[in-house]
Amino acid sequence: MEDFEDDPRALGTRGHLRSVSRGSYQLQAQMNRAVYEDRPPGSVVPTSAAEASRAMAGDTSLSENYAFAGMYHVFDQHVDEAVPRVRFANDDRHRLACCSLDGSISLCQLVPAPPTVLRVLRGHTRGVSDFAWSLSNDILVSTSLDATMRIWASEDGRCIREIPDPDGAELLCCTFQPVNNNLTVVGNAKHNVHVMNISTGKKVKGGSSKLTGRVLALSFDAPGRLLWAGDDRGSVFSFLFDMATGKLTKAKRLVVHDGSPVTSISARSWVSREARDPSLLINACLNKLLLYRVVDNEGTLQLKRSFPIEQSSHPVRSIFCPLMSFRQGACVVTGSEDMCVHFFDVERAAKAAVNKLQGHSAPVLDVSFNCDESLLASSDASGMVIVWRREQK
């Protein structure tokens, strides 16, 4: 990865609070090496030392855990326009939202039966490219090709605020700062990342940075101190996020593949008994799903493993399974241009495929699990959203 030598942190810039010093990080790295010295090369989850966690999951294999009984429900209110993003609410089993290139966002409820569309949020004048739930699920933030972001009240669907992009450019992605939901990061078509204060509607001073291309994907680590951004030229940049001020400091750059758009970034801290390696899951139009290890506290990435999917042009996304740390092995889920949902065990170097769900009639763009993994939602390029029900043991 590229290192930015002109980083002002090296000069002792005031206002930047590092969460871990270089010395303490080196000590932690030595401790991590000691913990993992007996692990096989390339392994992610030391399952041999995880009997208690396996017991919590019923001591079943990943294939058994991720067997599905079929479709629970199909939402077709956005048919004929792509649904680029579908997301369950945080720590919620039955609330679901999806955005569409028809310019609207649907809020859905799966229980009580039958599943229903509670309300449709309208106001954007062009397609909605992305959205995110706040931590408490009381608001949503959305970005649109109409060069605005909107803040919505989830309870009644009211638009609380409309915020124009500082550059007047199409907004392509967004994410909440995980610790301070008053701050949202957006990426636009003029290659810029902006930290926005959704209360004031203004960008944060020092919270902007330029990438090498259109910003398509954003992801924070769990503590909110590291941000990764991917663009349509194939680069992923890491930024240090100043928790006190919202300032971004560019740290590292990785060229995944020159000219291949990075359409999805998903971060996982994996700090648990079974899963200690911070990792990043990346889709980049290479007909592969890529798993990277985060090797230091500046977001440096090291390729760990790849998995075969079909993706050459569509903005396909992927996720880590939420209950991964309690399973035997570790599972990820991705959309694909072959119209299927694919499950992979990141522990397996060969024959990593765990399951494949068939039912869509267009490229699958996004996937989302509810909090207990009993339901999985997937959306496609034709506007269909399918909710799948996992088999109950």
Tab-separated table of C-alpha atoms in Angstrom:
chain	number	residue	atom	x	y	z
A	1	MET	CA	0.000	0.000	0.000
A	2	GLU	CA	1.017	3.568	-0.612
A	3	ASP	CA	2.129	5.585	2.401
A	4	PHE	CA	1.426	9.334	2.509
A	5	GLU	CA	4.739	10.759	3.701
A	6	ASP	CA	3.420	14.300	4.033
A	7	ASP	CA	1.043	13.181	6.755
A	8	PRO	CA	0.820	16.127	9.213
A	9	ARG	CA	0.628	13.712	12.136
A	10	ALA	CA	4.371	13.186	11.755
A	11	LEU	CA	4.817	16.860	12.588
A	12	GLY	CA	2.831	16.627	15.789
A	13	THR	CA	-0.189	18.468	14.446
A	14	ARG	CA	-2.426	19.708	17.222
A	15	GLY	CA	-5.948	18.382	17.438
A	16	HIS	CA	-5.218	14.889	16.191
A	17	LEU	CA	-5.790	12.262	18.863
A	18	ARG	CA	-4.343	8.887	17.996
A	19	SER	CA	-6.161	5.986	19.581
A	20	VAL	CA	-2.996	3.839	19.725
A	21	SER	CA	0.597	4.990	19.577
A	22	ARG	CA	3.114	3.323	17.278
A	23	GLY	CA	4.863	1.788	20.277
A	24	SER	CA	1.697	0.380	21.777
A	25	TYR	CA	0.604	-0.913	18.396
A	26	GLN	CA	3.910	-2.738	17.970
A	27	LEU	CA	3.430	-4.280	21.401
A	28	GLN	CA	-0.098	-5.323	20.471
A	29	ALA	CA	1.193	-6.782	17.207
A	30	GLN	CA	3.724	-8.862	19.149
A	31	MET	CA	0.935	-10.082	21.411
A	32	ASN	CA	-1.205	-10.952	18.393
A	33	ARG	CA	1.674	-12.887	16.841
A	34	ALA	CA	2.105	-14.822	20.064
A	35	VAL	CA	-1.587	-15.708	20.123
A	36	TYR	CA	-1.582	-16.884	16.513
A	37	GLU	CA	1.819	-18.492	16.174
A	38	ASP	CA	0.260	-21.963	16.098
A	39	ARG	CA	-2.355	-21.089	13.490
A	40	PRO	CA	-2.155	-22.570	9.982
A	41	PRO	CA	-0.990	-20.140	7.290
A	42	GLY	CA	-3.783	-17.912	6.000
A	43	SER	CA	-6.296	-18.881	8.667
A	44	VAL	CA	-8.794	-16.345	9.970
A	45	VAL	CA	-10.670	-18.042	12.798
A	46	PRO	CA	-8.878	-20.302	15.306
A	47	THR	CA	-11.842	-22.659	15.578
A	48	SER	CA	-9.808	-25.374	17.343
A	49	ALA	CA	-9.864	-23.187	20.469
A	50	ALA	CA	-13.519	-22.215	20.274
A	51	GLU	CA	-15.501	-25.073	21.795
A	52	ALA	CA	-17.671	-22.779	23.927
A	53	SER	CA	-18.647	-20.586	20.994
A	54	ARG	CA	-19.384	-23.588	18.823
A	55	ALA	CA	-21.674	-24.878	21.541
A	56	MET	CA	-23.609	-21.592	21.386
A	57	ALA	CA	-24.171	-22.220	17.670
A	58	GLY	CA	-25.233	-25.814	18.229
A	59	ASP	CA	-21.909	-27.275	17.077
A	60	THR	CA	-23.187	-27.408	13.501
A	61	SER	CA	-21.308	-26.842	10.278
A	62	LEU	CA	-21.569	-23.662	8.208
A	63	SER	CA	-23.469	-25.552	5.497
A	64	GLU	CA	-26.045	-26.615	8.080
A	65	ASN	CA	-26.219	-23.157	9.632
A	66	TYR	CA	-26.793	-21.469	6.292
A	67	ALA	CA	-29.344	-23.849	4.826
A	68	PHE	CA	-32.455	-21.934	3.740
A	69	ALA	CA	-36.067	-23.126	3.645
A	70	GLY	CA	-36.983	-20.886	0.710
A	71	MET	CA	-38.516	-17.481	0.054
A	72	TYR	CA	-40.312	-15.826	2.932
A	73	HIS	CA	-41.591	-12.868	0.908
A	74	VAL	CA	-41.009	-10.948	-2.328
A	75	PHE	CA	-41.289	-7.157	-2.497
A	76	ASP	CA	-41.860	-5.790	-6.003
A	77	GLN	CA	-42.892	-2.161	-5.401
A	78	HIS	CA	-39.740	-0.930	-7.194
A	79	VAL	CA	-39.937	-3.290	-10.155
A	80	ASP	CA	-38.290	-2.072	-13.393
A	81	GLU	CA	-35.755	0.101	-11.535
A	82	ALA	CA	-32.673	-1.284	-9.789
A	83	VAL	CA	-32.589	-1.547	-5.998
A	84	PRO	CA	-28.893	-0.901	-5.211
A	85	ARG	CA	-29.215	-1.169	-1.427
A	86	VAL	CA	-31.271	-3.220	1.039
A	87	ARG	CA	-30.714	-3.096	4.804
A	88	PHE	CA	-32.318	-4.490	7.925
A	89	ALA	CA	-32.533	-2.013	10.785
A	90	ASN	CA	-29.817	-2.319	13.416
A	91	ASP	CA	-30.360	-5.114	15.971
A	92	ASP	CA	-33.776	-5.735	14.458
A	93	ARG	CA	-35.380	-8.899	13.133
A	94	HIS	CA	-38.332	-7.573	11.165
A	95	ARG	CA	-37.753	-4.007	9.916
A	96	LEU	CA	-36.257	-3.637	6.458
A	97	ALA	CA	-35.588	-0.746	4.086
A	98	CYS	CA	-34.482	-0.545	0.467
A	99	CYS	CA	-33.709	2.290	-1.917
A	100	SER	CA	-34.380	2.438	-5.641
A	101	LEU	CA	-33.186	4.245	-8.718
A	102	ASP	CA	-36.839	5.297	-9.115
A	103	GLY	CA	-36.019	7.978	-6.495
A	104	SER	CA	-37.761	6.473	-3.482
A	105	ILE	CA	-37.026	4.473	-0.317
A	106	SER	CA	-39.340	1.793	1.061
A	107	LEU	CA	-39.695	0.976	4.759
A	108	CYS	CA	-41.014	-2.554	5.212
A	109	GLN	CA	-42.229	-4.670	8.120
A	110	LEU	CA	-42.051	-8.457	7.993
A	111	VAL	CA	-44.019	-9.308	11.162
A	112	PRO	CA	-46.927	-9.576	11.812
A	113	ALA	CA	-47.840	-11.441	8.648
A	114	PRO	CA	-48.342	-10.635	5.911
A	115	PRO	CA	-45.175	-8.549	5.330
A	116	THR	CA	-46.082	-5.006	4.325
A	117	VAL	CA	-44.590	-1.795	2.957
A	118	LEU	CA	-45.160	0.602	5.844
A	119	ARG	CA	-44.348	3.733	3.882
A	120	VAL	CA	-42.489	4.985	0.822
A	121	LEU	CA	-40.171	7.964	1.290
A	122	ARG	CA	-40.363	10.326	-1.683
A	123	GLY	CA	-38.577	13.591	-2.328
A	124	HIS	CA	-35.429	12.853	-4.295
A	125	THR	CA	-35.795	13.884	-7.936
A	126	ARG	CA	-33.419	11.224	-9.260
A	127	GLY	CA	-32.362	7.737	-8.245
A	128	VAL	CA	-31.390	6.979	-4.642
A	129	SER	CA	-27.883	5.528	-4.686
A	130	ASP	CA	-27.473	4.579	-1.012
A	131	PHE	CA	-28.927	4.968	2.464
A	132	ALA	CA	-28.060	4.087	6.063
A	133	TRP	CA	-29.919	3.549	9.337
A	134	SER	CA	-28.813	5.488	12.395
A	135	LEU	CA	-27.666	3.403	15.349
A	136	SER	CA	-31.026	3.830	17.117
A	137	ASN	CA	-32.958	3.385	13.825
A	138	ASP	CA	-34.881	6.615	14.391
A	139	ILE	CA	-33.514	8.307	11.281
A	140	LEU	CA	-32.211	7.341	7.862
A	141	VAL	CA	-29.810	9.256	5.672
A	142	SER	CA	-29.990	8.852	1.897
A	143	THR	CA	-27.854	9.972	-1.032
A	144	SER	CA	-29.064	10.564	-4.550
A	145	LEU	CA	-28.002	11.249	-8.097
A	146	ASP	CA	-29.881	14.555	-7.713
A	147	ALA	CA	-26.817	15.844	-5.781
A	148	THR	CA	-28.555	15.950	-2.405
A	149	MET	CA	-28.652	13.940	0.779
A	150	ARG	CA	-31.815	13.732	2.827
A	151	ILE	CA	-32.448	13.011	6.492
A	152	TRP	CA	-35.663	11.083	7.196
A	153	ALA	CA	-37.618	10.250	10.343
A	154	SER	CA	-38.262	6.515	10.159
A	155	GLU	CA	-41.328	6.643	12.421
A	156	ASP	CA	-43.459	8.766	10.099
A	157	GLY	CA	-41.390	9.046	6.892
A	158	ARG	CA	-40.990	12.805	7.242
A	159	CYS	CA	-38.028	14.468	5.515
A	160	ILE	CA	-36.245	16.339	8.302
A	161	ARG	CA	-33.615	18.023	6.188
A	162	GLU	CA	-32.328	18.222	2.621
A	163	ILE	CA	-28.603	18.893	2.261
A	164	PRO	CA	-27.005	19.728	-1.106
A	165	ASP	CA	-23.670	18.174	-1.954
A	166	PRO	CA	-20.894	20.726	-1.309
A	167	ASP	CA	-19.618	20.187	-4.873
A	168	GLY	CA	-23.030	20.022	-6.534
A	169	ALA	CA	-22.169	16.496	-7.700
A	170	GLU	CA	-24.089	13.236	-7.795
A	171	LEU	CA	-23.897	11.569	-4.388
A	172	LEU	CA	-23.082	7.880	-4.689
A	173	CYS	CA	-22.643	6.472	-1.161
A	174	CYS	CA	-23.008	7.289	2.523
A	175	THR	CA	-22.317	5.918	5.983
A	176	PHE	CA	-22.898	7.089	9.539
A	177	GLN	CA	-19.961	7.666	11.838
A	178	PRO	CA	-20.616	4.695	14.159
A	179	VAL	CA	-19.939	6.513	17.446
A	180	ASN	CA	-21.307	9.959	16.567
A	181	ASN	CA	-24.420	9.618	14.412
A	182	ASN	CA	-24.584	13.394	14.074
A	183	LEU	CA	-21.854	12.960	11.452
A	184	THR	CA	-22.331	11.240	8.105
A	185	VAL	CA	-19.697	10.626	5.440
A	186	VAL	CA	-20.724	10.872	1.789
A	187	GLY	CA	-18.872	10.156	-1.449
A	188	ASN	CA	-19.586	11.916	-4.729
A	189	ALA	CA	-19.000	11.792	-8.480
A	190	LYS	CA	-16.354	14.528	-8.334
A	191	HIS	CA	-13.985	12.181	-6.485
A	192	ASN	CA	-14.560	13.751	-3.073
A	193	VAL	CA	-15.345	12.379	0.372
A	194	HIS	CA	-17.074	14.800	2.764
A	195	VAL	CA	-17.891	14.524	6.466
A	196	MET	CA	-21.279	16.201	6.920
A	197	ASN	CA	-22.923	17.434	10.099
A	198	ILE	CA	-26.552	16.444	9.601
A	199	SER	CA	-27.771	18.837	12.319
A	200	THR	CA	-26.302	21.933	10.692
A	201	GLY	CA	-26.348	20.686	7.114
A	202	LYS	CA	-22.750	21.756	6.623
A	203	LYS	CA	-19.547	19.885	5.904
A	204	VAL	CA	-17.050	19.568	8.731
A	205	LYS	CA	-13.895	21.677	8.535
A	206	GLY	CA	-11.006	19.423	7.550
A	207	GLY	CA	-13.434	16.585	6.813
A	208	SER	CA	-12.972	16.474	3.044
A	209	SER	CA	-10.526	14.604	0.842
A	210	LYS	CA	-10.096	13.747	-2.829
A	211	LEU	CA	-9.760	10.251	-4.270
A	212	THR	CA	-8.636	9.185	-7.746
A	213	GLY	CA	-12.145	8.545	-9.057
A	214	ARG	CA	-15.870	8.549	-8.336
A	215	VAL	CA	-16.412	7.452	-4.732
A	216	LEU	CA	-18.544	4.292	-4.760
A	217	ALA	CA	-18.054	2.671	-1.349
A	218	LEU	CA	-17.425	3.686	2.273
A	219	SER	CA	-16.937	1.754	5.498
A	220	PHE	CA	-15.824	2.574	9.048
A	221	ASP	CA	-14.212	0.183	11.479
A	222	ALA	CA	-16.346	-0.498	14.555
A	223	PRO	CA	-14.680	2.131	16.826
A	224	GLY	CA	-15.095	4.772	14.105
A	225	ARG	CA	-11.418	5.739	14.000
A	226	LEU	CA	-10.643	4.296	10.561
A	227	LEU	CA	-12.539	4.992	7.353
A	228	TRP	CA	-12.017	3.243	4.020
A	229	ALA	CA	-13.234	4.675	0.721
A	230	GLY	CA	-13.208	2.975	-2.673
A	231	ASP	CA	-13.465	4.575	-6.114
A	232	ASP	CA	-14.230	3.615	-9.698
A	233	ARG	CA	-10.532	3.629	-10.653
A	234	GLY	CA	-9.784	0.625	-8.458
A	235	SER	CA	-8.279	2.364	-5.415
A	236	VAL	CA	-9.102	2.002	-1.734
A	237	PHE	CA	-7.941	4.791	0.592
A	238	SER	CA	-7.791	4.630	4.363
A	239	PHE	CA	-8.337	7.695	6.529
A	240	LEU	CA	-7.797	8.369	10.198
A	241	PHE	CA	-10.905	9.972	11.645
A	242	ASP	CA	-10.458	12.503	14.440
A	243	MET	CA	-13.211	11.720	16.909
A	244	ALA	CA	-13.106	15.196	18.452
A	245	THR	CA	-13.284	17.298	15.285
A	246	GLY	CA	-14.435	15.055	12.430
A	247	LYS	CA	-11.231	15.768	10.532
A	248	LEU	CA	-9.987	13.194	8.008
A	249	THR	CA	-6.293	12.434	7.607
A	250	LYS	CA	-5.367	10.379	4.573
A	251	ALA	CA	-3.216	7.419	5.596
A	252	LYS	CA	-2.849	4.630	3.005
A	253	ARG	CA	-3.781	3.780	-0.543
A	254	LEU	CA	-4.228	0.340	-2.094
A	255	VAL	CA	-4.769	-0.204	-5.821
A	256	VAL	CA	-6.978	-3.288	-5.883
A	257	HIS	CA	-6.849	-3.426	-9.689
A	258	ASP	CA	-6.260	-0.442	-11.938
A	259	GLY	CA	-9.506	0.614	-13.606
A	260	SER	CA	-11.756	-1.854	-11.765
A	261	PRO	CA	-14.484	-0.063	-9.769
A	262	VAL	CA	-14.573	-0.829	-6.043
A	263	THR	CA	-18.319	-1.226	-5.496
A	264	SER	CA	-18.441	-2.483	-1.915
A	265	ILE	CA	-16.354	-2.312	1.258
A	266	SER	CA	-17.409	-4.054	4.457
A	267	ALA	CA	-15.290	-3.882	7.621
A	268	ARG	CA	-15.283	-6.351	10.470
A	269	SER	CA	-13.249	-5.977	13.661
A	270	TRP	CA	-13.447	-9.651	14.614
A	271	VAL	CA	-12.190	-8.921	18.120
A	272	SER	CA	-13.635	-11.953	19.882
A	273	ARG	CA	-12.652	-15.355	21.078
A	274	GLU	CA	-13.022	-16.920	17.650
A	275	ALA	CA	-12.116	-14.050	15.386
A	276	ARG	CA	-9.338	-11.625	16.219
A	277	ASP	CA	-8.230	-10.357	12.814
A	278	PRO	CA	-9.674	-7.012	11.626
A	279	SER	CA	-10.702	-7.652	8.020
A	280	LEU	CA	-12.160	-5.974	4.961
A	281	LEU	CA	-14.441	-7.533	2.351
A	282	ILE	CA	-14.247	-5.903	-1.091
A	283	ASN	CA	-16.105	-6.230	-4.401
A	284	ALA	CA	-14.221	-4.724	-7.331
A	285	CYS	CA	-15.632	-5.937	-10.693
A	286	LEU	CA	-12.941	-8.617	-10.987
A	287	ASN	CA	-15.230	-11.673	-10.935
A	288	LYS	CA	-13.901	-12.214	-7.422
A	289	LEU	CA	-14.873	-11.400	-3.871
A	290	LEU	CA	-11.745	-10.232	-2.035
A	291	LEU	CA	-10.908	-10.663	1.648
A	292	TYR	CA	-8.176	-8.418	3.090
A	293	ARG	CA	-6.537	-8.379	6.497
A	294	VAL	CA	-6.089	-4.977	8.181
A	295	VAL	CA	-2.489	-5.183	9.340
A	296	ASP	CA	-1.996	-1.933	11.262
A	297	ASN	CA	-3.820	0.967	12.859
A	298	GLU	CA	-3.552	3.089	9.699
A	299	GLY	CA	-5.685	0.730	7.633
A	300	THR	CA	-2.970	-0.993	5.598
A	301	LEU	CA	-4.503	-3.940	3.728
A	302	GLN	CA	-3.017	-7.313	2.859
A	303	LEU	CA	-4.859	-9.669	0.505
A	304	LYS	CA	-5.816	-12.829	2.308
A	305	ARG	CA	-8.119	-14.770	0.028
A	306	SER	CA	-10.464	-14.444	-2.951
A	307	PHE	CA	-13.662	-16.243	-3.915
A	308	PRO	CA	-15.111	-16.685	-7.430
A	309	ILE	CA	-18.282	-14.782	-8.306
A	310	GLU	CA	-19.574	-13.126	-11.446
A	311	GLN	CA	-19.060	-9.369	-11.323
A	312	SER	CA	-17.675	-7.362	-14.192
A	313	SER	CA	-19.864	-4.256	-14.378
A	314	HIS	CA	-22.697	-4.081	-11.806
A	315	PRO	CA	-22.357	-2.433	-8.344
A	316	VAL	CA	-22.485	-5.699	-6.378
A	317	ARG	CA	-22.163	-5.629	-2.574
A	318	SER	CA	-21.266	-8.161	0.103
A	319	ILE	CA	-21.423	-8.547	3.901
A	320	PHE	CA	-19.963	-10.462	6.811
A	321	CYS	CA	-22.534	-12.649	8.546
A	322	PRO	CA	-23.491	-10.952	11.843
A	323	LEU	CA	-23.140	-14.063	14.029
A	324	MET	CA	-19.851	-15.089	12.518
A	325	SER	CA	-17.950	-15.064	15.802
A	326	PHE	CA	-20.193	-17.799	17.234
A	327	ARG	CA	-19.890	-20.177	14.285
A	328	GLN	CA	-17.582	-23.000	13.390
A	329	GLY	CA	-15.693	-21.193	10.632
A	330	ALA	CA	-16.599	-17.759	9.278
A	331	CYS	CA	-19.101	-16.934	6.557
A	332	VAL	CA	-19.579	-14.067	4.109
A	333	VAL	CA	-22.440	-13.429	1.687
A	334	THR	CA	-22.359	-11.619	-1.663
A	335	GLY	CA	-24.535	-10.757	-4.603
A	336	SER	CA	-23.456	-11.735	-8.095
A	337	GLU	CA	-24.215	-11.063	-11.740
A	338	ASP	CA	-25.199	-14.730	-12.203
A	339	MET	CA	-28.486	-13.822	-10.403
A	340	CYS	CA	-27.552	-15.843	-7.306
A	341	VAL	CA	-26.687	-15.142	-3.684
A	342	HIS	CA	-23.414	-16.821	-2.716
A	343	PHE	CA	-22.145	-17.903	0.717
A	344	PHE	CA	-18.443	-18.560	1.311
A	345	ASP	CA	-16.470	-19.886	4.268
A	346	VAL	CA	-13.430	-17.633	4.574
A	347	GLU	CA	-11.570	-20.368	6.417
A	348	ARG	CA	-11.447	-22.664	3.423
A	349	ALA	CA	-8.696	-22.223	0.873
A	350	ALA	CA	-10.465	-24.668	-1.473
A	351	LYS	CA	-14.137	-25.508	-1.972
A	352	ALA	CA	-15.119	-22.435	0.008
A	353	ALA	CA	-18.701	-22.295	-1.329
A	354	VAL	CA	-21.189	-22.965	1.467
A	355	ASN	CA	-24.520	-22.271	-0.238
A	356	LYS	CA	-26.111	-20.587	-3.242
A	357	LEU	CA	-29.625	-19.136	-3.381
A	358	GLN	CA	-31.398	-19.007	-6.744
A	359	GLY	CA	-34.568	-17.058	-7.440
A	360	HIS	CA	-33.634	-13.670	-8.865
A	361	SER	CA	-34.023	-12.910	-12.570
A	362	ALA	CA	-31.408	-10.132	-12.672
A	363	PRO	CA	-27.948	-9.489	-11.172
A	364	VAL	CA	-28.103	-9.498	-7.364
A	365	LEU	CA	-26.790	-6.143	-6.123
A	366	ASP	CA	-27.023	-6.249	-2.329
A	367	VAL	CA	-27.630	-8.591	0.604
A	368	SER	CA	-28.518	-8.028	4.258
A	369	PHE	CA	-29.051	-10.329	7.255
A	370	ASN	CA	-31.309	-9.473	10.161
A	371	CYS	CA	-29.719	-9.473	13.608
A	372	ASP	CA	-30.242	-13.160	14.431
A	373	GLU	CA	-29.649	-14.466	10.878
A	374	SER	CA	-33.145	-15.949	10.665
A	375	LEU	CA	-33.879	-13.869	7.558
A	376	LEU	CA	-31.763	-12.694	4.642
A	377	ALA	CA	-32.802	-10.002	2.167
A	378	SER	CA	-31.380	-9.611	-1.343
A	379	SER	CA	-32.088	-6.997	-4.019
A	380	ASP	CA	-31.464	-7.019	-7.755
A	381	ALA	CA	-31.063	-4.873	-10.852
A	382	SER	CA	-34.701	-5.361	-11.889
A	383	GLY	CA	-36.089	-3.919	-8.638
A	384	MET	CA	-36.985	-7.177	-6.910
A	385	VAL	CA	-36.305	-7.716	-3.196
A	386	ILE	CA	-36.456	-11.287	-1.912
A	387	VAL	CA	-36.547	-12.165	1.787
A	388	TRP	CA	-35.237	-15.672	2.444
A	389	ARG	CA	-36.048	-17.737	5.538
A	390	ARG	CA	-33.326	-19.860	7.079
A	391	GLU	CA	-34.150	-23.396	8.119
A	392	GLN	CA	-34.896	-23.708	11.810
A	393	LYS	CA	-33.017	-26.489	13.594
